[in-house]
Short mmCIF file of C-alpha atoms in Angstrom, two decimals:
data_model
loop_
_atom_site.label_atom_id
_atom_site.label_comp_id
_atom_site.label_asym_id
_atom_site.label_seq_id
_atom_site.Cartn_x
_atom_site.Cartn_y
_atom_site.Cartn_z
CA MET A 1 -0.02 0.40 0.09
CA LYS A 2 1.05 3.41 -0.81
CA TYR A 3 0.18 6.67 0.60
CA TRP A 4 -0.84 9.10 -1.85
CA VAL A 5 -1.37 13.14 -1.10
CA ALA A 6 -1.16 14.15 -4.65
CA ILE A 7 -4.13 16.44 -5.82
CA LEU A 8 -6.96 14.91 -7.35
CA ALA A 9 -6.77 14.65 -11.43
CA LEU A 10 -9.50 16.01 -13.90
CA PHE A 11 -11.86 12.92 -13.81
CA ALA A 12 -13.36 13.34 -17.20
CA LEU A 13 -16.93 14.94 -16.18
CA ALA A 14 -17.33 15.94 -19.56
CA SER A 15 -18.57 12.60 -20.28
CA PRO A 16 -22.47 11.70 -19.47
CA ALA A 17 -23.27 8.90 -17.18
CA ARG A 18 -22.73 5.74 -19.21
CA ALA A 19 -25.40 3.54 -17.84
CA ASP A 20 -28.30 3.54 -15.11
CA TRP A 21 -26.85 4.32 -11.71
CA TYR A 22 -28.09 1.63 -9.15
CA GLU A 23 -27.58 1.92 -5.15
CA ALA A 24 -27.32 -1.52 -3.10
CA SER A 25 -27.69 -1.06 0.53
CA SER A 26 -26.69 -3.96 2.68
CA GLU A 27 -25.81 -4.58 6.46
CA HIS A 28 -22.37 -3.86 5.78
CA PHE A 29 -22.17 -2.45 2.55
CA VAL A 30 -23.15 0.75 0.44
CA ILE A 31 -22.30 0.09 -3.69
CA TYR A 32 -22.76 2.77 -6.57
CA ALA A 33 -22.40 1.30 -9.29
CA ASP A 34 -23.64 1.95 -13.22
CA ASP A 35 -24.23 -2.01 -14.32
CA SER A 36 -26.71 -4.02 -13.80
CA GLU A 37 -29.18 -4.85 -10.81
CA LYS A 38 -28.61 -8.25 -11.57
CA ASP A 39 -24.54 -8.09 -11.17
CA ILE A 40 -24.77 -5.08 -8.82
CA ARG A 41 -26.85 -7.40 -6.52
CA ARG A 42 -24.63 -10.63 -6.56
CA PHE A 43 -21.18 -8.25 -5.78
CA ALA A 44 -23.40 -7.22 -2.56
CA GLU A 45 -24.27 -10.74 -1.90
CA ASN A 46 -20.94 -11.57 -2.20
CA LEU A 47 -19.30 -8.96 -0.55
CA GLU A 48 -21.90 -9.84 2.65
CA ARG A 49 -20.89 -13.86 2.45
CA TYR A 50 -17.30 -12.46 2.53
CA HIS A 51 -18.13 -10.75 5.63
CA SER A 52 -19.98 -13.77 6.91
CA ALA A 53 -17.23 -16.01 5.89
CA MET A 54 -14.59 -13.97 8.16
CA ALA A 55 -16.97 -13.89 11.26
CA TYR A 56 -17.35 -17.55 10.78
CA ILE A 57 -13.42 -18.62 10.41
CA LEU A 58 -12.11 -16.37 13.39
CA ASN A 59 -15.56 -17.14 15.36
CA GLN A 60 -16.23 -13.16 15.86
CA LYS A 61 -19.33 -11.84 15.95
CA LEU A 62 -19.77 -8.19 15.02
CA ASP A 63 -22.51 -6.02 15.88
CA ALA A 64 -23.94 -4.40 12.86
CA PRO A 65 -22.51 -1.11 12.46
CA SER A 66 -24.97 2.13 11.90
CA PRO A 67 -25.97 2.97 8.54
CA SER A 68 -23.48 6.12 8.08
CA ASN A 69 -20.52 3.55 9.10
CA ARG A 70 -20.49 0.88 6.99
CA VAL A 71 -18.23 0.76 3.71
CA VAL A 72 -19.54 2.86 0.89
CA ILE A 73 -17.89 1.15 -2.01
CA PHE A 74 -18.02 3.38 -5.54
CA VAL A 75 -17.39 1.33 -8.62
CA ALA A 76 -15.51 4.05 -10.59
CA GLY A 77 -14.47 2.67 -14.10
CA ASN A 78 -11.82 1.28 -15.40
CA GLN A 79 -8.05 1.53 -13.97
CA ARG A 80 -7.32 4.55 -15.79
CA ASP A 81 -10.44 5.68 -14.34
CA ILE A 82 -9.13 5.19 -11.00
CA ARG A 83 -5.41 6.42 -11.10
CA GLU A 84 -7.29 9.56 -12.17
CA LEU A 85 -9.40 9.40 -9.35
CA ALA A 86 -6.51 8.39 -7.15
CA GLY A 87 -4.35 11.26 -8.39
CA THR A 88 -1.36 9.09 -9.39
CA LYS A 89 -0.08 8.25 -12.87
CA ASP A 90 0.95 4.37 -10.99
CA LYS A 91 0.00 1.94 -13.38
CA THR A 92 0.14 -0.70 -10.51
CA LEU A 93 -3.05 1.13 -8.97
CA ALA A 94 -6.14 -1.19 -8.72
CA GLY A 95 -8.19 0.85 -6.07
CA PHE A 96 -7.84 2.49 -2.59
CA TYR A 97 -10.05 2.63 0.50
CA LEU A 98 -10.38 5.74 3.02
CA PRO A 99 -11.41 4.67 6.45
CA ARG A 100 -13.07 7.53 8.28
CA ALA A 101 -15.49 7.51 10.87
CA GLY A 102 -19.08 7.82 9.02
CA ALA A 103 -17.21 8.04 5.72
CA SER A 104 -15.49 5.18 4.78
CA ARG A 105 -15.00 5.12 1.13
CA ALA A 106 -14.03 2.60 -1.20
CA PHE A 107 -12.80 3.03 -5.28
CA VAL A 108 -12.70 -0.07 -7.35
CA GLN A 109 -12.91 -1.15 -11.15
CA ASP A 110 -15.94 -1.89 -12.66
CA ILE A 111 -17.82 -5.50 -11.19
CA ARG A 112 -16.36 -8.29 -12.60
CA ASN A 113 -18.33 -11.12 -11.18
CA LYS A 114 -16.12 -14.19 -11.84
CA LYS A 115 -17.12 -18.08 -10.21
CA GLY A 116 -13.91 -19.07 -8.69
CA TYR A 117 -10.89 -16.51 -7.92
CA PRO A 118 -12.23 -12.91 -8.10
CA SER A 119 -10.80 -10.08 -10.23
CA PHE A 120 -7.79 -8.36 -9.39
CA SER A 121 -9.42 -5.12 -8.31
CA THR A 122 -12.36 -7.39 -6.36
CA THR A 123 -8.94 -8.83 -4.67
CA VAL A 124 -8.31 -5.61 -3.23
CA LEU A 125 -11.21 -4.76 -2.25
CA LEU A 126 -11.28 -8.14 -0.82
CA HIS A 127 -7.69 -7.50 1.43
CA GLU A 128 -8.92 -3.55 2.35
CA TYR A 129 -12.02 -4.98 4.06
CA ALA A 130 -10.31 -8.04 5.70
CA HIS A 131 -8.32 -5.54 7.30
CA HIS A 132 -11.46 -3.35 8.21
CA PHE A 133 -13.08 -6.22 10.13
CA LEU A 134 -9.96 -7.09 11.65
CA ILE A 135 -9.31 -3.35 12.97
CA SER A 136 -13.14 -3.76 14.18
CA THR A 137 -12.28 -7.10 15.85
CA THR A 138 -9.51 -6.52 18.04
CA ARG A 139 -7.45 -3.73 19.31
CA TYR A 140 -4.52 -5.25 20.02
CA GLU A 141 -1.74 -4.99 17.31
CA MET A 142 -0.77 -7.06 14.44
CA PRO A 143 3.02 -7.25 13.55
CA ARG A 144 3.23 -6.07 9.79
CA TRP A 145 3.53 -9.36 8.28
CA MET A 146 0.74 -11.01 10.20
CA SER A 147 -1.60 -8.16 9.14
CA GLU A 148 -0.33 -8.30 5.35
CA GLY A 149 -0.74 -12.09 5.71
CA ALA A 150 -4.13 -12.18 7.07
CA ALA A 151 -5.59 -9.64 4.64
CA GLU A 152 -3.79 -11.83 1.86
CA PHE A 153 -4.84 -15.20 2.91
CA PHE A 154 -8.48 -14.24 3.35
CA ALA A 155 -8.43 -11.92 0.19
CA ALA A 156 -7.54 -15.40 -1.82
CA ALA A 157 -11.61 -15.88 -1.52
CA SER A 158 -13.28 -17.70 -4.42
CA PHE A 159 -17.22 -16.90 -4.71
CA ASN A 160 -19.39 -20.00 -6.18
CA GLY A 161 -22.23 -20.45 -8.01
CA ASP A 162 -23.98 -22.93 -5.43
CA GLY A 163 -23.59 -20.23 -2.62
CA THR A 164 -20.72 -21.71 -1.27
CA ILE A 165 -17.66 -19.48 -0.43
CA GLN A 166 -13.97 -20.25 -0.16
CA ILE A 167 -11.16 -18.77 1.83
CA GLY A 168 -7.69 -19.57 2.03
CA ARG A 169 -6.82 -20.32 -1.67
CA PRO A 170 -4.10 -20.40 -2.87
CA ALA A 171 -3.28 -16.24 -3.43
CA GLN A 172 -2.83 -16.35 -7.02
CA HIS A 173 -2.04 -12.78 -7.48
CA ARG A 174 1.09 -13.51 -5.77
CA GLY A 175 2.39 -16.34 -8.04
CA MET A 176 4.69 -14.15 -10.18
CA GLU A 177 6.04 -12.64 -6.93
CA LEU A 178 6.86 -15.35 -5.09
CA ALA A 179 8.48 -16.76 -8.10
CA PHE A 180 10.22 -13.96 -9.45
CA ALA A 181 10.91 -11.04 -6.63
CA ASP A 182 13.60 -10.43 -4.25
CA GLY A 183 13.18 -12.70 -1.41
CA VAL A 184 12.37 -12.37 2.16
CA SER A 185 13.52 -14.47 4.75
CA VAL A 186 11.07 -15.56 7.87
CA GLU A 187 13.25 -13.72 9.95
CA GLN A 188 12.73 -10.70 8.10
CA LEU A 189 8.84 -11.03 8.44
CA LEU A 190 9.09 -11.44 12.06
CA ASP A 191 11.91 -8.26 12.64
CA HIS A 192 10.58 -5.49 10.90
CA GLU A 193 13.43 -3.26 11.45
CA LEU A 194 15.78 -5.77 9.80
CA TYR A 195 13.44 -6.12 7.08
CA GLU A 196 13.75 -2.67 6.43
CA SER A 197 17.28 -2.40 7.15
CA SER A 198 18.36 -4.98 4.50
CA ARG A 199 15.73 -3.96 1.52
CA SER A 200 17.44 -3.46 -1.59
CA GLY A 201 15.15 -1.01 -3.02
CA ARG A 202 13.72 -3.61 -5.47
CA TYR A 203 10.28 -5.24 -5.41
CA ASP A 204 10.22 -8.01 -3.22
CA ALA A 205 7.74 -10.81 -2.19
CA PHE A 206 7.26 -9.24 1.70
CA TYR A 207 3.19 -9.88 1.17
CA GLY A 208 3.40 -13.11 -0.89
CA ARG A 209 5.84 -14.77 2.47
CA SER A 210 3.39 -12.67 4.78
CA TRP A 211 0.57 -14.82 3.20
CA ALA A 212 2.39 -18.30 2.90
CA LEU A 213 3.66 -17.83 6.50
CA TYR A 214 -0.03 -17.38 6.90
CA HIS A 215 -1.62 -20.28 5.66
CA MET A 216 0.96 -22.49 6.46
CA LEU A 217 0.63 -21.95 10.15
CA THR A 218 -3.11 -21.54 9.73
CA PHE A 219 -3.83 -25.03 8.07
CA SER A 220 -0.24 -26.89 9.18
CA GLU A 221 -1.01 -30.09 11.77
CA GLU A 222 2.53 -29.69 13.34
CA ARG A 223 2.14 -26.39 14.24
CA ARG A 224 -1.48 -25.99 15.18
CA GLY A 225 -1.89 -23.35 17.58
CA GLN A 226 1.21 -21.58 17.16
CA LEU A 227 0.01 -18.65 15.61
CA GLY A 228 -2.52 -17.61 17.71
CA GLN A 229 0.25 -18.23 21.01
CA TYR A 230 2.66 -16.08 18.86
CA TRP A 231 -0.11 -13.65 18.53
CA LEU A 232 -0.34 -13.40 22.37
CA LYS A 233 3.05 -13.01 23.28
CA VAL A 234 3.23 -9.81 20.81
CA ALA A 235 0.13 -8.62 22.18
CA GLN A 236 1.46 -9.21 25.97
CA GLY A 237 4.76 -7.01 24.97
CA THR A 238 7.15 -9.65 23.37
CA PRO A 239 8.94 -8.18 20.64
CA SER A 240 7.91 -10.12 17.47
CA ILE A 241 11.36 -11.75 16.60
CA GLU A 242 11.59 -12.51 20.32
CA ALA A 243 7.93 -14.25 20.37
CA GLY A 244 8.40 -16.20 17.19
CA ARG A 245 11.86 -17.67 18.76
CA GLU A 246 10.32 -18.75 21.67
CA VAL A 247 7.05 -20.13 19.80
CA PHE A 248 8.06 -21.29 16.23
CA GLY A 249 11.48 -22.81 17.54
CA ASP A 250 14.58 -22.44 14.72
CA LEU A 251 13.88 -19.99 12.49
CA ASP A 252 15.71 -21.59 9.26
CA ALA A 253 14.23 -24.64 9.86
CA LEU A 254 10.79 -22.76 9.50
CA ASP A 255 12.22 -21.01 6.86
CA ARG A 256 12.75 -24.39 5.10
CA GLU A 257 9.34 -25.55 6.31
CA LEU A 258 8.02 -22.57 4.04
CA ASP A 259 9.90 -23.14 1.04
CA ALA A 260 8.78 -26.57 0.94
CA TYR A 261 5.28 -25.42 1.72
CA LEU A 262 5.35 -23.04 -1.45
CA GLU A 263 6.40 -26.61 -3.52
CA GLN A 264 3.34 -28.69 -2.87
CA ARG A 265 0.92 -29.03 -5.52
CA ARG A 266 -2.18 -28.87 -3.44
CA MET A 267 -2.93 -26.35 0.23
CA MET A 268 -6.15 -26.73 2.24
CA ASN A 269 -8.52 -23.72 1.99
CA TYR A 270 -12.02 -23.68 4.09
CA VAL A 271 -14.99 -24.34 1.86
CA LEU A 272 -17.95 -22.84 3.59
CA LYS A 273 -21.62 -23.68 2.41
CA PRO A 274 -24.08 -21.12 2.32
CA GLU A 275 -26.12 -22.00 5.50
CA MET A 276 -22.68 -21.25 7.29
CA ILE A 277 -22.58 -18.02 6.27
CA PRO A 278 -25.95 -16.50 6.51
CA PHE A 279 -26.60 -12.96 5.43
CA GLY A 280 -29.32 -9.91 5.58
CA PRO A 281 -31.39 -8.68 2.71
CA VAL A 282 -29.56 -6.76 -0.29
CA THR A 283 -31.98 -3.68 -1.24
CA ILE A 284 -31.44 -2.31 -4.60
CA ARG A 285 -32.36 1.45 -5.31
CA PRO A 286 -31.99 2.84 -9.18
CA LEU A 287 -30.68 6.47 -8.74
CA PRO A 288 -33.06 9.12 -9.98
CA LYS A 289 -31.77 10.76 -13.32
CA GLY A 290 -30.13 14.30 -11.57
CA GLU A 291 -28.67 12.11 -8.77
CA ALA A 292 -27.28 9.37 -10.90
CA GLU A 293 -25.52 12.41 -12.96
CA MET A 294 -23.86 14.14 -9.79
CA MET A 295 -22.69 11.02 -8.95
CA VAL A 296 -18.89 11.97 -10.37
CA VAL A 297 -18.95 14.79 -8.54
CA ARG A 298 -20.23 12.98 -5.65
CA MET A 299 -16.85 10.56 -6.02
CA ARG A 300 -14.29 13.54 -7.13
CA SER A 301 -16.09 15.32 -3.78
CA GLN A 302 -15.65 12.14 -1.14
CA ARG A 303 -12.56 11.12 -2.59
CA GLY A 304 -11.13 14.54 -1.82
CA VAL A 305 -10.27 17.85 -3.22
CA ASP A 306 -7.76 21.03 -2.85
CA GLU A 307 -8.09 24.26 -3.48
CA GLU A 308 -7.93 24.28 -7.45
CA THR A 309 -10.04 21.09 -8.02
CA ALA A 310 -12.96 22.22 -5.62
CA GLY A 311 -13.23 25.27 -7.75
CA GLU A 312 -13.74 23.02 -10.72
CA VAL A 313 -16.11 20.51 -9.00
CA VAL A 314 -18.68 23.15 -7.52
CA GLU A 315 -18.57 24.65 -10.86
CA ASP A 316 -19.87 21.15 -12.64
CA ALA A 317 -22.05 20.57 -9.37
CA ARG A 318 -23.82 23.82 -9.90
CA LYS A 319 -24.50 22.97 -13.69
CA ILE A 320 -26.02 19.72 -13.01
CA ALA A 321 -28.18 21.08 -9.63
CA ALA A 322 -29.45 23.64 -12.07
CA LYS A 323 -31.36 21.29 -14.30
CA TYR A 324 -32.80 19.49 -11.33
CA PRO A 325 -33.70 21.86 -8.22
CA GLY A 326 -35.86 19.58 -7.06
CA ASP A 327 -33.69 16.31 -6.47
CA ALA A 328 -32.58 16.03 -2.79
CA GLY A 329 -29.39 13.71 -3.83
CA VAL A 330 -28.29 16.61 -6.19
CA LEU A 331 -29.11 19.68 -3.47
CA THR A 332 -26.44 17.23 -1.06
CA ALA A 333 -24.09 16.87 -3.95
CA LEU A 334 -24.15 20.74 -4.45
CA ALA A 335 -23.77 21.30 -0.60
CA GLU A 336 -20.90 19.14 -0.40
CA ALA A 337 -19.32 20.90 -3.30
CA GLU A 338 -19.50 24.22 -1.95
CA TYR A 339 -18.81 23.64 1.41
CA ASP A 340 -15.44 22.14 0.05
CA ALA A 341 -15.02 25.30 -2.05
CA GLY A 342 -15.50 27.10 1.09
CA ASN A 343 -19.20 28.75 -0.27
CA ASP A 344 -20.44 28.32 3.82
CA ASP A 345 -23.27 29.94 2.76
CA ALA A 346 -24.20 28.18 -0.24
CA ALA A 347 -23.41 25.15 1.27
CA ILE A 348 -25.95 25.95 4.20
CA LYS A 349 -28.61 27.16 1.81
CA ALA A 350 -28.12 23.84 -0.23
CA ALA A 351 -28.36 22.06 2.93
CA ASP A 352 -31.39 23.40 3.64
CA ALA A 353 -33.19 22.69 0.41
CA ALA A 354 -32.29 19.23 0.41
CA ILE A 355 -33.51 18.66 3.85
CA ALA A 356 -36.81 20.16 2.89
CA LEU A 357 -37.27 18.09 0.12
CA ASP A 358 -36.19 14.98 2.20
CA PRO A 359 -34.94 15.40 5.76
CA SER A 360 -33.84 11.50 5.82
CA ARG A 361 -30.03 13.19 3.64
CA LYS A 362 -27.97 12.60 6.24
CA ASN A 363 -24.93 13.96 4.35
CA ALA A 364 -27.28 17.27 3.80
CA TYR A 365 -26.91 18.25 7.53
CA VAL A 366 -23.14 16.97 7.81
CA GLN A 367 -22.25 19.59 5.40
CA LYS A 368 -24.67 22.28 7.20
CA GLY A 369 -22.98 21.43 10.11
CA TYR A 370 -19.18 21.33 8.91
CA ALA A 371 -19.97 24.97 6.95
CA LEU A 372 -21.75 26.18 10.26
CA PHE A 373 -18.64 25.08 12.47
CA ARG A 374 -16.36 26.98 9.88
CA LYS A 375 -18.64 30.31 10.25
CA ALA A 376 -18.32 29.87 14.24
CA GLU A 377 -14.62 30.30 14.08
CA ASP A 378 -15.07 33.73 13.17
CA ALA A 379 -18.06 34.65 15.51
CA ASP A 380 -17.88 37.52 17.99
CA ASP A 381 -20.48 35.29 20.21
CA LYS A 382 -18.47 32.27 19.47
CA ASN A 383 -20.79 30.18 22.27
CA ALA A 384 -23.89 30.86 20.24
CA ALA A 385 -22.46 30.58 17.09
CA PHE A 386 -21.50 26.88 18.44
CA GLU A 387 -24.34 25.87 19.63
CA ALA A 388 -26.20 26.79 16.13
CA ALA A 389 -23.41 24.80 14.51
CA MET A 390 -24.36 21.70 16.81
CA ALA A 391 -28.12 21.99 15.82
CA PRO A 392 -27.53 20.20 12.55
CA PHE A 393 -25.37 17.45 14.74
CA SER A 394 -28.33 16.83 17.08
CA GLN A 395 -31.02 16.45 14.46
CA LEU A 396 -28.44 13.98 12.67
CA ASN A 397 -28.26 11.87 16.15
CA ALA A 398 -31.59 11.76 16.40
CA LEU A 399 -32.09 9.78 12.92
CA GLU A 400 -28.94 8.15 13.77
CA ASN A 401 -28.23 7.69 16.91
CA ASP A 402 -24.65 5.64 16.42
CA HIS A 403 -23.62 8.03 13.56
CA PRO A 404 -19.83 8.86 15.17
CA LEU A 405 -19.78 12.36 13.63
CA PRO A 406 -22.55 13.70 15.61
CA LEU A 407 -20.38 12.38 19.14
CA ILE A 408 -16.94 14.06 17.46
CA TYR A 409 -18.68 17.72 16.28
CA PHE A 410 -20.09 17.35 20.33
CA TYR A 411 -16.68 17.12 21.54
CA ARG A 412 -14.85 19.58 19.24
CA SER A 413 -17.64 22.34 19.94
CA PHE A 414 -16.08 22.54 23.70
CA LEU A 415 -12.26 22.66 21.97
CA ASP A 416 -13.32 25.14 19.36
CA ARG A 417 -14.34 27.75 21.55
CA GLY A 418 -11.51 27.48 23.88
CA GLU A 419 -13.10 25.48 26.75
CA MET A 420 -12.63 21.99 28.61
CA PRO A 421 -14.84 19.41 27.04
CA SER A 422 -17.42 18.29 29.51
CA GLU A 423 -17.08 14.45 30.79
CA SER A 424 -19.88 13.65 28.26
CA ALA A 425 -18.32 15.14 25.49
CA ARG A 426 -14.87 13.42 26.43
CA HIS A 427 -17.26 9.85 26.69
CA ALA A 428 -18.91 10.93 23.28
CA LEU A 429 -15.11 10.82 21.87
CA GLU A 430 -14.27 7.51 23.04
CA TRP A 431 -17.51 5.88 22.08
CA ALA A 432 -17.25 7.37 18.44
CA TYR A 433 -13.56 5.46 18.27
CA GLN A 434 -15.32 2.39 19.54
CA LEU A 435 -17.98 2.92 16.95
CA ALA A 436 -15.10 3.57 14.39
CA PRO A 437 -11.99 1.79 15.30
CA PHE A 438 -10.49 1.96 11.62
CA ASP A 439 -10.13 6.26 11.92
CA LYS A 440 -6.85 6.49 12.81
CA GLY A 441 -6.75 9.95 13.16
CA LEU A 442 -9.44 9.83 15.53
CA GLY A 443 -8.08 7.21 17.79
CA MET A 444 -5.13 9.69 17.91
CA ASN A 445 -7.51 12.36 19.11
CA VAL A 446 -9.01 9.74 22.01
CA ALA A 447 -5.58 8.61 22.62
CA MET A 448 -4.27 12.39 23.53
CA MET A 449 -7.72 12.81 25.00
CA GLN A 450 -7.05 10.37 27.70
CA ALA A 451 -3.13 11.29 28.33
CA ALA A 452 -4.23 14.73 29.11
CA GLU A 453 -6.54 13.68 31.61
CA GLY A 454 -4.00 11.67 33.55
CA LYS A 455 -5.07 8.16 32.20
CA ILE A 456 -2.13 7.20 31.04
CA ALA A 457 -1.92 3.30 31.00
CA ILE A 458 -5.52 3.50 28.83
CA ALA A 459 -4.05 6.32 26.77
CA ARG A 460 -0.71 3.81 25.66
CA ASP A 461 -3.69 0.94 24.75
CA THR A 462 -5.19 3.42 22.56
CA LEU A 463 -1.95 4.33 20.87
CA GLY A 464 -0.46 0.75 21.09
CA PRO A 465 -2.51 -0.22 17.51
CA LEU A 466 -1.85 3.12 16.48
CA SER A 467 1.88 3.13 16.38
CA ALA A 468 1.87 -0.79 14.77
CA ASP A 469 -0.43 0.13 12.17
CA PRO A 470 1.87 -0.82 8.97
CA HIS A 471 0.12 2.03 6.81
CA GLY A 472 0.18 4.60 9.47
CA GLY A 473 2.95 6.85 7.98
CA GLY A 474 3.59 9.80 10.23
CA LEU A 475 0.46 8.83 12.51
CA ALA A 476 2.39 5.70 13.28
CA LYS A 477 5.62 7.24 13.84
CA ARG A 478 3.63 10.10 15.75
CA ALA A 479 2.29 7.39 17.69
CA LYS A 480 5.44 5.30 18.83
CA LEU A 481 7.23 8.81 19.66
CA TYR A 482 3.92 9.15 22.28
CA LEU A 483 4.63 5.86 23.35
CA SER A 484 8.11 6.65 24.26
CA GLN A 485 7.44 9.75 25.73
CA LEU A 486 4.45 7.94 27.85
CA GLU A 487 7.21 5.44 29.71
CA ASN A 488 7.98 8.63 32.17
CA ALA A 489 4.87 9.54 32.69
CA THR A 490 2.90 9.32 35.81
CA GLU A 491 -0.62 7.96 36.35
CA GLY A 492 -3.47 10.57 37.10
CA GLU A 493 -1.46 13.32 36.17
CA SER A 494 -2.27 15.12 33.14
CA TRP A 495 0.43 14.79 30.06
CA ARG A 496 1.20 16.11 26.87
CA PRO A 497 3.22 15.89 24.43
CA SER A 498 6.75 17.59 23.92
CA ILE A 499 6.99 16.85 20.48
CA VAL A 500 5.29 17.19 17.14
CA VAL A 501 5.49 15.19 14.23
CA VAL A 502 3.06 16.60 11.41
CA ASP A 503 3.84 14.40 8.13
CA ILE A 504 0.81 12.60 8.42
CA PRO A 505 -0.64 11.10 5.50
CA GLU A 506 -4.23 11.79 4.23
CA ILE A 507 -5.26 9.28 1.82
CA ASP A 508 -4.63 5.65 2.29
CA ALA A 509 -4.62 3.92 -1.61
CA ASP A 510 -3.87 0.53 -2.13
CA ASP A 511 -1.63 -0.13 -5.26
CA GLY A 512 -2.25 -3.84 -5.03
CA GLU A 513 1.16 -4.38 -3.14
CA ASP A 514 -0.51 -5.47 -0.08
#
């Protein structure tokens, strides 16, 4: 995975929508695609089967997410469209995922429902959802090899015509890597500092070997239970390489065993029958003409824009909105584009119009709240301004009690007017992170709040997974720095960091490298 902070490229807005757009809504996903209703339904059902399969294999029962905390998937076109949307020329980019509280977004290529092994774009999505699922089920950090090995293990899945799903198949998309890329030893997998120091700069087999080790430890009779024992030791604070030697024994011998394992002609995998992986209904909604025409604008906005591209997007949004003044979906997207362009009053006006037409449009409340918060920063009477800014978030909370954004902005409403957050506001921020543990920036804010309250041990527990995040970039570095500083902090005494690290990537794009 790579972090792309490049600016959003133009996304072919001149071309009209190619087909009818549909929204597929299920318990864990919302999918937007201009494809056939049949293919979209099958795609949504397969993703729900995948979620159920992970829950079954890992023996994890997750509560259903609040509606706005589901993963929203935009089927954005071909690989070139994905590159333009991501703002990169990297030809290996197959899709990307943005984990954000109340706004997790995945962008994938056109749907290709295949029997057997899925298309590469689907594999990328399955890999990212595996990360999303694993983060949501445990707060114990995984070593990088294990995190990537697990995601690769689950992403190597097959959806069969009889409703069965196979999990843990040989990772075909890693075949060339394992055969021709620079080798990575088990010792390097377990000791990430050693791996980083010995990298040649060339493409290597880190992900393929991580998958292979995870797969072998999952199915090997001789090593049954060792993967769990290893992870437990790491979670208890034992360095990964030490835990590996204690649990796995001679690592050179394990390396040879892994090589032999990869030379097998057949490998085990899980085959789960339909009755083992039940899932809820999928609801399909055809998008009205205006909302369908606005989808490209919506994707650009929710991917993220800068000052220049925000101006381009809002101009396109206004043109479409002028044609469909009575479409609540169009007006909601217009409100977001106006807010991104810095036009707070226009954003509020569009959001109010959308809510008047359809009070269930949750993003309209969000965009109105965002705009009011920004206006409140310069208000003479900040107390009154921030109280007014909380109104749309309170309305949103009434629509969806566990939407994380009203909880986050309740906390912010104190900070932004220079006041100490109340106890209920602090609890609200912690609850938001419970609802959205995949949002690492939110996790950092929670950890700093806990440390400022003198809850040093709890803050360290919160920072642990952030510091070990293999894709955390600057945020992971900051978490490691704070953890080291907290070693000398006194429980019960307020603590604040002495150094601030600011190189935090904002966008997490998957190029198929993990």
